[in-house]
Structure formats: structure tokens, C-alpha cells
Amino acid sequence: MVNEDNYWIERWGDGYFHVNSKGNVSVKPERGGMEGDLYELTCSLVQRGIEAPILIRFNGIIQDRIRVLNEAFQRAIEEFHYRGSYQLAFPIKVNPQRHVVETVQQGGASFKIGLEVGSKPELISVMASDKNPDSLLLCNGYKDIDYISLALLASKLGRQTLIIIEQAYELKLVLDASEKLGIEPRIGFRMKLSNKGTGRWQSSGGEQSKFGLFSHEIVACLEQLEAQKKTHWVKLLHYHCGSQITSIDAVKKALAEGVRTYTELASAYPSMCYFDVGGGLAVDYDGSKSVADSSMNYSLEEYARNVVYVIGEACLQAGIPDPIIITESGRAIAAHHSVLITEVIDVTSSPPMSEKFEPPSDHDILTTLVSMHEELSPDNCREFYHDVMEFKERILQEFIVGNLSLKERAFAEKVCSLLIVRIRQMFRQLSEFREEVEVLDSILQETYFCNFSVFQSLPDSWAIGQLFPIMPIHRLQEKPTHRAVLADLSCDSDGSIDCFISQKGTNGSIKLHEYRGEPYYIGIFLTGAYQEILGGLHNLFGDTNVVHAELGEDGQWEFSSLVEGDTIEEVLNYVQYNPERLLSQLHVLIERALKIGQLSPLESAQLKKKFKQSLESYTYLVV
Ligand code: PLP
């Protein structure tokens, strides 16, 4: 059942995540297939010494996403009697971690999945791979002569390399490199669309976008190739109008403009055989099925049907063969497959509530608050609400000018908090005063401190307000009673999450269970696209522990690989601190302190040992 207490999991979980009968989150790596318990998986990792934060990658989900996408296109091809085929290429910028790229290659082997690279380092990272050696290799991004030469040489290893000209200057480099190496390239053009996408990344499309060629530049490139009798090199037309396209209308508009260009080019240059519509297929992070930035108003099937139908119809009318359709769907392949597990380490404490009050003085604020507490009833609760809000301000003012002592302030605040809790309860029972309840909710909201870094693990949440589904992964049979925001370990007020999925779209807090000082794990879902690679080293929290989990045939979790998170030594090296040098500096300080008797020999040994141990330890908190 989809309800608030289950955090809308059936809406955004997309068949991969559910709540099981034990009240834990369960994962079905293959939609409709076997399921495994995420909480039990987390506990067994912790027992093995793999502490939170842990990023769990589900290889099966990647495989399932590739299968689902290919099947959707295959169905559309059959339905519309499309005479060409479909080819999926994974843009490795979405998650270039070796284990992820290899999982994509493995999971997509039967569909001959290709790869898209957007830079020289990305090309080098996959060029030597022996997986799917004859699959497509799309070379995008800004290029220099070395990038182009490498791409040409890669084709000699059997790769179906396509060099996509994004800037007009690149054609000359291709001509030069080809002549020098004696290798004929297969090239494509990336066109600049006049139509923009929708959502946050819409500026990747449109005339002001930084990528792609204007029509006059494509025409000029073709004239150059004609002059050199090389037009047979041209194989592909590509556009990309931004990631996370939230509206199907924008997909259709881009298609209309792109396919018009393709049919004209392919009519004139019959060597053309690929039409690459880029990425942009969105992910419904909030499950609202809307055009909100973190959602999408269409399904994967609708996307595939539109792409296939529009291209097929246009080619039929133009009397040209249907091209091989390529999509560079990155987010749609990778987002679902990883979950970040973090552990709550503390909660902001609200003042202890007792029914009996002993005011530390007979200050009029204190005596009035105590009598309000005694007299509060459904009849006067609205008036008392206004009074308490006023008192909250007065308490601070009186404290600042010295009319209230620290003890008196503490007592007054405690009574105010209790009154607020009781007034909110009465408002709710009366089913009235919704606005006031919201104000009281925000006053009573608590902060749950979690062992992770937003900057490292959820950069898009911090930088662009991207929504990710967040929920506890256990205790889901228990009603969550505390309204909270999440704070990370970083010393930065931005290192927090205060926007959560709700019925209305978003909510400034999330309902969590009472923190009892025992392990309470929170999962942050759909983090597999872009987050890991964009994450930064703010406060020197490095990469988290990463585990690849698969469900065995017996329904038990198996771990295919473990990538240990960064140690303090590793992140220090990254910012040019040499651990050996740090140790010798420490040695000098220790000797100096020993000499003046500030440190005992025993303390010096403890200090050295702790320092060394810490260098080798995980950057996150040991809970
Ligand atoms: N192709 C190109 C050229 C891109 O720049 C991007 C990312 O923005 C993608 C594909 C992947 O897009 P998405 O992850 O939205 O599928």
C-alpha cells in the first residue's frame, strides 16, 4: 500500500524497492523476481566490519534497466514495423567507476551495448577493455589531436568507433590525424537544437548551448568533406537536449527538429546510418509522474514508442532507409542501482518533559507559563498558541538584557516546548488550524545527525536541490513520530537535507522513528547516476565503502566486490600531505614536549600509536 508511513516507496521504487512483512525495505534486483532484505544485508555487512556509510550497488538492477530499455524499443520496433534497429550506449560520465562500467558491459553484452565517452581520460579508461570488443564506441566532447588519434587507433582494435564532431575546428583535426595514421574515420555531427529540453538541464539544448554545430557549420563541414571526397565518412547525426527531460512534449519537439535534419542529410549522403538522440530519458525520483524537476510525465515505453514512431514515419516519407537508433540513456540505466546507507549518530535533544514544574524563581514569565500549562484546554488553545509564540520572543529579549538568568531561561523554554507539543496535539484533535500546525511542526522539528557527507555522496542535493527518496530501511511497522531534517558530518550548514518527497511534492521535514541510541539506518535511494563522480572532498570525507550485492539462487545475498572507502591517509595524499612527513613532524613535536616534561613517555607512545592508526582508518565516524 502506498502511504506516507511507507515514504511513497511504491511510487518511486519502480518495482525494485518495497517494504516486506518484517517492516524492512526489500530489494528486487530483477523486477518481479526474487527479493532480498536490505536491512539484513546492511546488518551482515556491518558484522563483517564494513561500516556505514556504505554505498550498496545492485548489479542486477543495472542489468534489469538495460533489459527493460531494450525490450521497450524492441516492442516499439515491432509495433511500428520499423525497418532499422536500436542500439543503447552507456555514457560513462554518469558513473565511470570501473565496477559499474564493467557491470553495464556484462549486463548489456547480449544487447551489444555500446559506450559513450566525453573526454580523453574517459576514452582511455575503456579503450583497453576486452568486454564487447566490437561494440559501439561514441566519442563525444571537446577533442584535441591526441583524443582523435586514439579514437582512430581504437577502431583498429575492432571497436565500432564513431568520432562525433561537436565543434567546427575538430573536422580539420580528424582530416589531419586520418592522413597521418592512414585510418579512415567514421564520423558524426552533433547538431545544436533550437528546441530546449525541460527541467534543470534544459540549457544543454537550445541555440545558446555550449555544444554542437549550427546548421551552417554542418553545411560547411560537409562542403569541406565534399572537396576532399570524404563524405562517405559521415555515418551519424546526434543531438542531446539535456539530462532529465521531464516532459514528453520536449522529447517530441527535439525529435521533430532532429529527424528533419537527419532525413535531409541521409538523402544527400547515403553513408549515414545512425541517428543518435542522446540522453535525457528521465528518472521519476519523487514518483509524482509529473513535470516537476525530479520527475517525468511519461513512461519509458512512451519514450521508446515516440522515438521509433517519429523516426520511422519521417524516413518512410523521405524514402530513405530507417537508421539504427541510438540512445545514450545514462541516468535511466544507472540511477536505481545504488543505495547509500547511513546511520543516525545523534538527534538534537528536546528538553526533557516532566509534568511537575519547580520554577527556579517567581519571575512573572515563569509563573504565567506554569499557569498556562495548568489551564490549557481545547477552548483556549488558540489564544494560548498566540501567547506562547509571543513568550518565546520575550524570553530571549529578557535574557539578553539580563532580566532572566540562564536557569530561568532554560525553565521557561522547557515549559514553552511542552505547551507547544500539547497545543499541537489539541489542534490536530480539533482537525483545525492547519497553518498553525505547520508552524508548530517546524518549531518542533528535530535534527537527525547522520554519518555521511552530502558533498561527497549527494552533491546534486546540495548544488541543485535534486530530490532523492529517503527513508529508514527498518522499523517500518512502527509509526514514525518525529518530524526531522537530516544533517551530515560536515562543518557546513549546507550539509543537510531539508526537502523530502511528500504527497504534495515536497516537504521540509521527514517523519522518522524515535532514536533509541541503537543502530537506526536510513537509506538514500536512486543515487547511482552522477552522484559518485561529482562528489567532492569537502571536510576531507572521502569515498564511502562500496559493496556490489547480488541475490544468489538460494535467495541469499552475495557480494561480488568490495571497494573499501578512503582512509585518512588517502585523502591527505590527495591534498598533498605526505603521511611520512606528517609523522616526522609529529616526532619533532613529541621530542620537544618530552624534553620540557609536558608529555610523559607513555603518553608519547599512545599519541604516536593513535596517530598512525587514524591515518589508516576510515574517514567517517566509527559509531
Ligand atoms: N549524452 C550526452 C552527450 C550528455 O551530455 C549526457 C549527459 O548530460 C548524456 C548523454 C546522458 O544523459 P542522461 O543521463 O540524461 O541519459
XYZ file of C-alpha atoms and ligand atoms in Angstrom:
639
model
C 0.000 0.000 0.000
C 1.284 3.483 -0.849
C 1.051 5.671 2.224
C 3.046 8.329 3.948
C 4.387 5.952 6.572
C 5.971 3.896 3.836
C 7.530 7.011 2.358
C 5.763 6.579 -1.032
C 8.125 3.702 -1.790
C 5.717 2.050 -4.237
C 5.627 5.262 -6.252
C 9.360 5.861 -6.717
C 10.597 2.312 -6.110
C 9.603 1.378 -9.658
C 9.239 -2.284 -8.749
C 12.790 -2.535 -7.345
C 12.113 -1.450 -3.747
C 9.308 -2.473 -1.401
C 8.505 -2.865 2.283
C 8.417 -6.510 3.403
C 6.403 -8.242 6.081
C 9.186 -7.710 8.630
C 8.856 -3.951 8.180
C 12.179 -3.693 6.354
C 12.940 -2.381 2.901
C 13.407 -5.179 0.410
C 15.089 -5.088 -2.973
C 14.079 -6.933 -6.135
C 17.095 -6.529 -8.409
C 15.073 -8.049 -11.196
C 11.606 -6.509 -11.242
C 9.128 -9.245 -10.438
C 11.947 -11.614 -9.437
C 13.328 -12.726 -6.068
C 13.667 -10.217 -3.278
C 16.264 -9.682 -0.563
C 16.090 -7.770 2.690
C 18.083 -4.516 2.633
C 18.231 -4.159 6.404
C 19.525 -7.722 6.851
C 22.065 -7.052 4.105
C 23.236 -3.917 5.926
C 23.494 -5.762 9.258
C 25.531 -8.553 7.710
C 27.904 -6.014 6.149
C 28.328 -4.233 9.476
C 29.023 -7.589 11.169
C 31.827 -8.114 8.645
C 33.343 -4.784 9.673
C 32.059 -2.820 6.677
C 30.704 0.209 8.429
C 28.207 2.834 7.296
C 28.175 4.936 5.292
C 28.011 2.132 2.738
C 27.061 2.530 -0.865
C 25.376 -0.668 -1.987
C 25.295 -1.241 -5.714
C 22.852 -3.800 -7.053
C 24.334 -5.208 -10.250
C 21.039 -6.934 -11.025
C 19.225 -3.603 -11.205
C 21.626 -2.299 -13.861
C 21.094 -5.463 -15.885
C 17.351 -5.146 -15.497
C 17.354 -1.496 -16.586
C 19.297 -2.385 -19.739
C 16.925 -5.235 -20.478
C 13.798 -3.146 -19.864
C 15.034 -0.353 -22.138
C 15.996 -2.698 -24.945
C 12.713 -4.565 -24.690
C 10.720 -1.329 -24.816
C 12.488 -0.324 -28.045
C 12.125 -3.810 -29.471
C 8.372 -3.742 -28.819
C 8.067 -0.325 -30.452
C 10.098 -1.515 -33.466
C 7.717 -4.439 -33.927
C 4.586 -2.363 -33.377
C 5.530 0.290 -35.931
C 7.211 -2.130 -38.384
C 10.384 -0.128 -38.078
C 12.943 -1.399 -40.557
C 16.050 -0.420 -38.619
C 17.272 -1.430 -35.169
C 18.021 0.019 -31.744
C 21.351 0.380 -30.047
C 21.841 1.539 -26.461
C 25.099 3.269 -25.483
C 26.037 3.947 -21.846
C 27.548 7.428 -21.321
C 30.259 6.611 -18.846
C 30.279 10.125 -17.340
C 27.129 9.061 -15.488
C 29.129 6.628 -13.382
C 32.651 5.930 -14.607
C 33.613 3.624 -11.706
C 35.243 0.571 -13.256
C 32.960 -1.885 -11.474
C 29.892 -0.036 -12.733
C 31.090 0.214 -16.342
C 32.004 -3.480 -16.292
C 28.600 -4.371 -14.880
C 26.984 -2.380 -17.686
C 29.141 -4.136 -20.276
C 28.357 -7.536 -18.794
C 24.647 -6.871 -18.333
C 24.379 -5.408 -21.811
C 26.503 -7.973 -23.648
C 23.533 -9.738 -25.210
C 22.241 -6.368 -26.449
C 25.704 -5.367 -27.710
C 25.575 -2.300 -25.506
C 27.935 0.463 -26.586
C 29.751 3.123 -24.607
C 29.826 6.877 -24.982
C 32.872 8.817 -23.821
C 33.098 12.561 -23.447
C 36.791 13.173 -22.864
C 40.263 11.736 -23.490
C 40.558 10.260 -19.973
C 37.176 8.573 -20.404
C 38.291 7.135 -23.742
C 41.489 5.778 -22.221
C 39.583 4.240 -19.316
C 37.574 1.969 -21.631
C 39.750 1.626 -24.723
C 41.708 -1.331 -23.430
C 38.665 -3.191 -22.150
C 38.248 -6.642 -23.654
C 34.496 -6.703 -22.968
C 32.187 -6.476 -26.019
C 35.201 -5.547 -28.222
C 33.140 -4.971 -31.350
C 30.514 -2.745 -29.730
C 29.883 0.928 -30.453
C 32.276 3.494 -29.019
C 30.878 7.007 -29.380
C 33.493 9.724 -28.938
C 31.888 12.977 -27.837
C 33.188 16.041 -26.019
C 35.905 18.565 -26.832
C 38.775 16.954 -28.726
C 42.432 17.533 -29.430
C 44.612 15.701 -31.919
C 45.600 13.047 -29.335
C 41.976 12.253 -28.490
C 41.149 11.900 -32.185
C 44.238 9.776 -32.919
C 43.403 7.451 -30.022
C 39.826 7.127 -31.237
C 41.041 6.254 -34.728
C 43.503 3.698 -33.409
C 40.772 2.168 -31.220
C 38.901 1.263 -34.399
C 41.912 -0.898 -35.332
C 41.246 -2.935 -32.181
C 37.836 -3.829 -33.572
C 35.786 -1.133 -31.860
C 32.925 0.458 -33.780
C 34.381 3.887 -33.144
C 32.409 6.950 -34.166
C 34.010 10.359 -33.771
C 31.279 12.901 -33.191
C 32.230 16.398 -34.308
C 30.973 18.810 -31.659
C 32.960 21.902 -32.657
C 33.755 23.022 -36.192
C 37.545 23.014 -35.571
C 37.512 19.285 -34.896
C 36.959 18.283 -38.516
C 40.358 19.616 -39.555
C 41.978 17.611 -36.734
C 40.190 14.469 -37.926
C 41.352 15.033 -41.502
C 44.954 15.564 -40.330
C 45.016 12.597 -37.952
C 43.435 10.324 -40.520
C 46.008 11.244 -43.125
C 48.860 10.815 -40.685
C 47.701 7.416 -39.396
C 46.244 6.184 -42.664
C 42.985 5.252 -40.936
C 39.580 6.126 -42.390
C 37.326 7.510 -39.654
C 33.614 7.060 -39.204
C 32.271 10.405 -38.125
C 29.086 12.006 -36.931
C 27.880 15.536 -36.293
C 26.349 16.792 -33.104
C 23.725 19.337 -34.034
C 22.692 22.270 -31.892
C 18.960 22.070 -31.409
C 16.892 25.219 -31.379
C 14.441 23.425 -29.126
C 15.401 23.145 -25.482
C 14.589 20.266 -23.179
C 12.686 20.818 -19.965
C 13.862 20.667 -16.384
C 17.140 21.637 -14.808
C 19.428 20.682 -17.676
C 17.470 22.387 -20.423
C 20.400 24.688 -21.238
C 22.247 21.669 -22.719
C 19.913 22.237 -25.666
C 18.904 25.406 -27.456
C 20.883 27.846 -29.546
C 22.882 29.147 -26.597
C 24.056 25.696 -25.558
C 27.800 25.226 -25.444
C 27.738 22.046 -27.528
C 27.056 21.102 -31.094
C 27.084 22.670 -34.519
C 24.698 25.213 -36.023
C 23.201 24.138 -39.347
C 25.552 26.467 -41.220
C 28.506 24.773 -39.530
C 27.257 21.304 -40.516
C 26.845 22.515 -44.111
C 30.370 23.993 -44.056
C 31.830 20.722 -42.696
C 30.095 18.764 -45.444
C 31.429 21.127 -48.094
C 34.913 20.584 -46.710
C 34.428 16.802 -46.868
C 32.995 17.033 -50.383
C 36.031 18.987 -51.507
C 38.210 16.186 -50.185
C 35.895 13.420 -51.454
C 35.380 12.120 -47.964
C 31.630 12.405 -47.468
C 31.409 8.620 -47.146
C 32.966 9.076 -43.697
C 29.724 10.583 -42.432
C 27.647 7.978 -40.611
C 25.766 9.635 -37.788
C 23.714 12.590 -36.634
C 23.484 13.281 -32.924
C 21.799 15.703 -30.577
C 21.424 15.857 -26.828
C 18.978 18.313 -25.342
C 19.803 17.883 -21.681
C 19.531 15.313 -18.940
C 16.326 14.502 -17.032
C 13.852 15.756 -19.639
C 10.735 15.993 -17.553
C 8.143 16.399 -20.310
C 7.369 14.174 -23.295
C 6.496 17.310 -25.268
C 10.104 18.409 -25.126
C 11.224 14.948 -26.286
C 8.840 15.176 -29.245
C 9.874 18.706 -30.224
C 13.550 17.754 -30.204
C 12.783 14.656 -32.260
C 10.873 16.663 -34.856
C 13.765 19.055 -35.357
C 16.420 16.338 -35.283
C 14.702 13.940 -37.644
C 14.096 16.708 -40.188
C 17.851 17.303 -40.276
C 18.596 13.580 -40.407
C 16.316 12.818 -43.354
C 17.766 15.658 -45.389
C 21.355 14.668 -44.630
C 20.735 10.954 -45.198
C 19.002 11.655 -48.525
C 22.074 13.526 -49.725
C 24.693 11.294 -48.053
C 23.562 7.656 -48.120
C 26.506 6.571 -45.946
C 24.511 7.890 -42.966
C 23.031 5.070 -40.956
C 22.878 6.117 -37.276
C 20.558 8.611 -35.621
C 21.692 9.260 -32.054
C 19.087 11.050 -29.942
C 21.404 11.408 -26.938
C 20.448 11.078 -23.296
C 17.705 12.778 -21.367
C 15.390 9.868 -20.592
C 14.364 10.875 -17.091
C 14.020 9.094 -13.740
C 10.986 9.598 -11.531
C 12.842 10.361 -8.300
C 9.770 11.587 -6.442
C 7.298 9.206 -8.056
C 4.869 12.012 -8.873
C 4.730 11.221 -12.630
C 4.716 14.972 -13.254
C 6.848 17.602 -14.963
C 8.432 18.534 -11.623
C 12.230 18.730 -11.855
C 12.742 15.393 -10.095
C 10.081 13.565 -12.035
C 8.842 12.805 -15.569
C 5.381 12.852 -17.129
C 5.949 9.846 -19.418
C 6.985 6.228 -19.171
C 9.976 4.501 -20.663
C 7.611 2.731 -23.100
C 6.087 6.038 -24.205
C 9.571 7.407 -24.797
C 10.604 4.414 -26.916
C 7.358 4.475 -28.912
C 7.719 8.170 -29.701
C 11.342 7.891 -30.774
C 10.723 4.879 -33.002
C 7.479 6.157 -34.488
C 8.669 9.672 -35.326
C 11.920 8.483 -36.934
C 10.204 5.654 -38.832
C 7.469 7.910 -40.241
C 9.897 10.633 -41.323
C 12.194 8.148 -43.067
C 9.264 6.493 -44.804
C 8.116 9.830 -46.157
C 11.625 10.785 -47.208
C 12.064 7.427 -48.909
C 15.273 6.597 -47.068
C 16.250 3.526 -45.024
C 15.419 3.594 -41.314
C 18.584 4.306 -39.339
C 19.977 2.447 -36.355
C 18.539 4.439 -33.479
C 20.977 5.151 -30.681
C 20.054 6.462 -27.250
C 22.711 7.496 -24.742
C 20.460 6.878 -21.744
C 22.710 7.161 -18.715
C 20.555 8.207 -15.786
C 17.823 5.751 -16.754
C 20.325 2.866 -16.644
C 22.278 3.793 -13.542
C 20.166 5.816 -11.091
C 18.181 2.994 -9.492
C 21.060 0.645 -8.848
C 22.723 2.224 -5.826
C 21.552 3.000 -2.337
C 23.538 4.897 0.239
C 23.084 3.556 3.750
C 23.820 5.993 6.518
C 23.448 5.572 10.260
C 21.925 8.075 12.646
C 24.525 9.032 15.230
C 22.563 11.510 17.319
C 19.438 13.599 17.483
C 19.007 17.186 18.691
C 17.666 16.752 22.144
C 14.372 18.379 23.027
C 14.086 19.421 26.684
C 13.005 16.544 28.931
C 9.263 16.796 29.545
C 8.003 16.338 33.039
C 4.551 17.134 34.240
C 5.762 18.662 37.509
C 7.439 22.045 37.478
C 9.592 23.726 40.057
C 10.257 27.227 38.745
C 13.706 28.462 39.853
C 12.192 31.889 40.731
C 8.885 33.711 40.821
C 9.688 35.780 37.720
C 6.328 36.706 36.133
C 7.161 34.983 32.826
C 7.751 31.722 34.650
C 4.645 31.881 36.806
C 2.459 32.817 33.824
C 3.819 29.935 31.755
C 3.203 27.482 34.592
C -0.396 28.618 34.988
C -0.903 28.405 31.213
C 0.288 24.831 31.371
C -2.275 24.096 34.118
C -5.148 25.859 32.398
C -4.620 24.804 28.774
C -7.809 23.381 27.236
C -9.370 22.949 23.766
C -11.340 26.165 24.401
C -8.334 28.388 24.977
C -5.681 26.574 22.958
C -5.733 29.018 20.042
C -5.301 32.024 22.318
C -2.561 30.226 24.259
C -0.859 29.418 20.972
C -0.541 33.122 20.214
C 0.641 33.828 23.757
C 3.310 31.122 23.675
C 4.677 32.434 20.386
C 4.943 35.859 21.972
C 6.573 34.431 25.094
C 9.195 32.675 23.015
C 10.380 36.063 21.753
C 10.065 37.752 25.128
C 12.167 35.098 26.850
C 15.066 35.816 24.524
C 14.754 39.594 24.881
C 14.597 39.419 28.678
C 17.598 37.097 28.742
C 19.671 39.418 26.535
C 19.010 42.458 28.710
C 19.818 40.448 31.829
C 16.284 40.204 33.283
C 16.263 36.424 33.032
C 19.067 34.194 34.280
C 20.313 31.182 32.296
C 18.439 28.853 34.671
C 15.239 30.886 34.337
C 15.577 30.937 30.549
C 16.112 27.157 30.468
C 12.991 26.597 32.599
C 10.852 28.990 30.527
C 11.934 27.352 27.261
C 11.156 23.932 28.652
C 7.600 24.926 29.565
C 7.135 26.633 26.191
C 8.170 23.417 24.419
C 5.743 21.374 26.452
C 2.943 23.841 25.776
C 3.707 23.743 22.052
C 3.554 19.946 21.993
C 0.225 19.954 23.822
C -1.271 22.764 21.721
C -0.284 20.969 18.509
C -1.951 17.828 19.812
C -5.163 19.746 20.528
C -5.119 21.459 17.112
C -4.790 18.052 15.477
C -7.611 16.580 17.529
C -9.793 19.524 16.603
C -8.791 18.971 12.929
C -8.481 22.721 12.568
C -5.744 25.323 12.269
C -3.687 23.588 9.578
C -1.395 26.582 9.098
C -0.683 26.789 12.806
C 0.077 23.052 12.922
C 2.638 23.555 10.164
C 4.309 26.351 12.144
C 4.370 24.173 15.253
C 5.707 21.213 13.257
C 8.619 23.293 12.082
C 9.316 24.538 15.614
C 9.266 21.017 16.990
C 11.258 19.530 14.138
C 14.373 17.691 15.223
C 17.715 17.217 13.544
C 18.892 13.640 12.980
C 22.669 13.654 12.582
C 23.826 11.058 10.088
C 27.188 9.519 9.313
C 27.774 10.686 5.734
C 28.646 13.759 3.720
C 26.132 15.427 1.424
C 29.042 16.916 -0.539
C 30.620 13.527 -1.140
C 27.571 11.338 -1.657
C 24.701 13.605 -2.765
C 26.252 16.608 -4.482
C 23.136 17.252 -6.563
C 21.050 17.581 -3.416
C 23.330 20.378 -2.241
C 24.091 22.043 -5.561
C 20.769 21.995 -7.385
C 18.192 20.828 -4.855
C 17.729 17.447 -6.548
C 15.273 15.276 -4.621
C 16.265 11.739 -3.678
C 13.938 9.273 -1.984
C 14.996 8.894 1.650
C 13.585 6.564 4.294
C 14.548 4.326 7.202
C 15.261 0.802 5.981
C 13.751 -0.900 9.055
C 11.167 -0.395 11.846
C 8.568 0.272 9.162
C 5.815 -1.495 11.088
C 6.269 1.138 13.780
C 4.668 4.548 13.305
C 7.284 7.270 12.830
C 6.509 10.003 15.332
C 9.312 12.523 14.993
C 9.481 15.248 12.358
C 13.082 15.746 11.357
C 15.642 17.104 8.959
C 18.939 15.305 8.301
C 22.346 16.808 8.995
C 25.587 15.319 7.713
C 29.032 15.272 9.331
C 30.431 18.282 7.519
C 31.025 21.559 9.322
C 28.764 23.375 6.919
C 25.153 24.366 7.321
C 24.614 23.390 3.672
C 25.471 19.828 4.646
C 21.902 18.932 5.448
C 18.751 17.670 3.787
C 15.545 19.567 4.394
C 13.489 18.708 1.355
C 11.726 15.366 1.166
C 9.211 13.625 -1.042
C 5.629 14.036 0.079
C 2.077 13.805 -1.167
C 2.171 17.471 -2.183
C 5.512 17.115 -3.956
C 7.947 18.138 -1.255
C 8.023 18.640 2.468
C 10.592 20.444 4.608
C 10.888 17.528 7.020
C 10.589 13.770 7.152
C 8.877 11.616 9.761
C 11.329 9.317 11.499
C 11.214 6.874 14.376
C 12.354 7.699 17.863
C 16.125 7.387 18.090
C 16.870 4.954 20.900
C 20.627 5.060 20.711
C 20.723 1.738 18.861
C 21.526 1.356 15.144
C 18.987 3.237 13.046
C 19.744 3.063 9.349
C 18.479 5.432 6.713
C 18.626 4.646 3.004
C 19.109 7.300 0.365
C 17.860 5.786 -2.876
C 18.355 6.221 -6.628
C 21.868 7.627 -6.189
C 23.544 5.643 -8.993
C 23.726 8.409 -11.601
C 26.210 11.282 -11.422
C 26.466 11.454 -7.602
C 29.589 9.398 -7.008
C 31.706 11.123 -9.596
C 30.518 14.654 -8.870
C 31.072 14.188 -5.125
C 33.781 16.328 -3.560
C 36.225 16.055 -0.690
C 34.742 18.826 1.468
C 35.990 18.374 5.053
C 38.136 15.551 3.676
C 35.421 12.924 3.865
C 36.416 10.650 1.029
C 34.721 7.872 -0.868
C 32.439 5.670 1.203
C 32.691 1.886 1.426
C 31.109 0.352 -1.659
C 29.693 -3.135 -1.968
C 28.287 -4.860 -5.029
C 25.458 -7.100 -3.931
C 23.674 -9.805 -5.859
C 20.941 -12.226 -4.899
C 22.096 -15.822 -5.206
C 19.826 -18.584 -6.454
C 19.131 -19.536 -2.837
C 17.820 -16.022 -2.158
C 20.874 -15.126 -0.057
C 22.922 -12.003 -0.665
C 26.322 -12.476 -2.309
C 28.987 -9.821 -2.549
C 30.818 -9.743 -5.835
C 33.172 -6.924 -4.913
C 34.023 -4.646 -2.067
C 35.741 -1.320 -2.611
C 36.895 -0.025 0.737
C 36.243 3.646 1.412
C 39.103 6.132 1.564
C 41.406 6.138 4.536
C 42.539 9.401 6.123
C 45.992 8.754 4.628
C 44.497 8.556 1.128
C 42.529 11.785 1.335
C 45.509 13.596 2.870
C 47.687 12.460 -0.006
C 45.084 13.892 -2.344
C 45.579 17.340 -0.826
C 49.395 16.915 -0.916
C 50.019 15.944 2.693
C 52.594 13.216 2.867
C 51.793 10.900 5.823
C 55.501 10.116 6.396
C 56.290 13.787 6.563
C 53.412 14.320 8.982
C 54.805 11.529 11.179
C 58.265 13.028 11.252
C 56.812 16.471 12.064
C 54.864 14.832 14.879
C 58.058 13.169 16.095
C 59.797 16.550 16.417
C 56.886 17.976 18.423
C 56.799 14.912 20.673
C 60.549 15.146 21.397
C 60.193 18.834 22.255
C 57.268 18.163 24.607
C 59.119 15.252 26.252
C 62.129 17.448 26.858
C 60.183 20.064 28.798
C 58.186 17.437 30.646
C 54.874 18.381 29.021
C 54.384 14.806 27.813
C 55.257 11.541 29.542
C 56.966 8.713 27.587
C 53.797 6.637 27.962
C 51.636 9.450 26.547
C 54.082 9.910 23.675
C 53.741 6.223 22.767
C 49.917 6.464 22.915
C 49.926 9.574 20.773
C 52.124 8.012 18.080
C 50.063 4.824 18.025
C 46.728 6.648 17.776
C 48.041 8.963 15.064
C 49.293 6.038 12.956
C 46.103 4.035 13.455
C 43.987 7.018 12.486
C 45.914 7.547 9.259
C 44.901 4.065 8.199
C 41.277 4.371 9.288
C 38.014 5.238 7.505
C 37.386 8.977 7.183
C 33.827 8.705 8.554
C 32.821 8.261 12.194
C 33.265 4.936 13.932
C 29.917 4.525 15.653
N 24.927 12.143 -23.884
C 25.467 13.353 -23.714
C 26.169 13.990 -24.846
C 25.391 14.001 -22.471
O 25.965 15.186 -22.299
C 24.714 13.345 -21.411
C 24.582 13.971 -20.098
O 24.159 15.053 -19.908
C 24.158 12.087 -21.651
C 24.269 11.513 -22.891
C 23.432 11.338 -20.585
O 22.212 11.894 -20.300
P 21.198 11.127 -19.353
O 21.957 10.704 -18.170
O 20.158 12.123 -19.061
O 20.648 9.977 -20.123
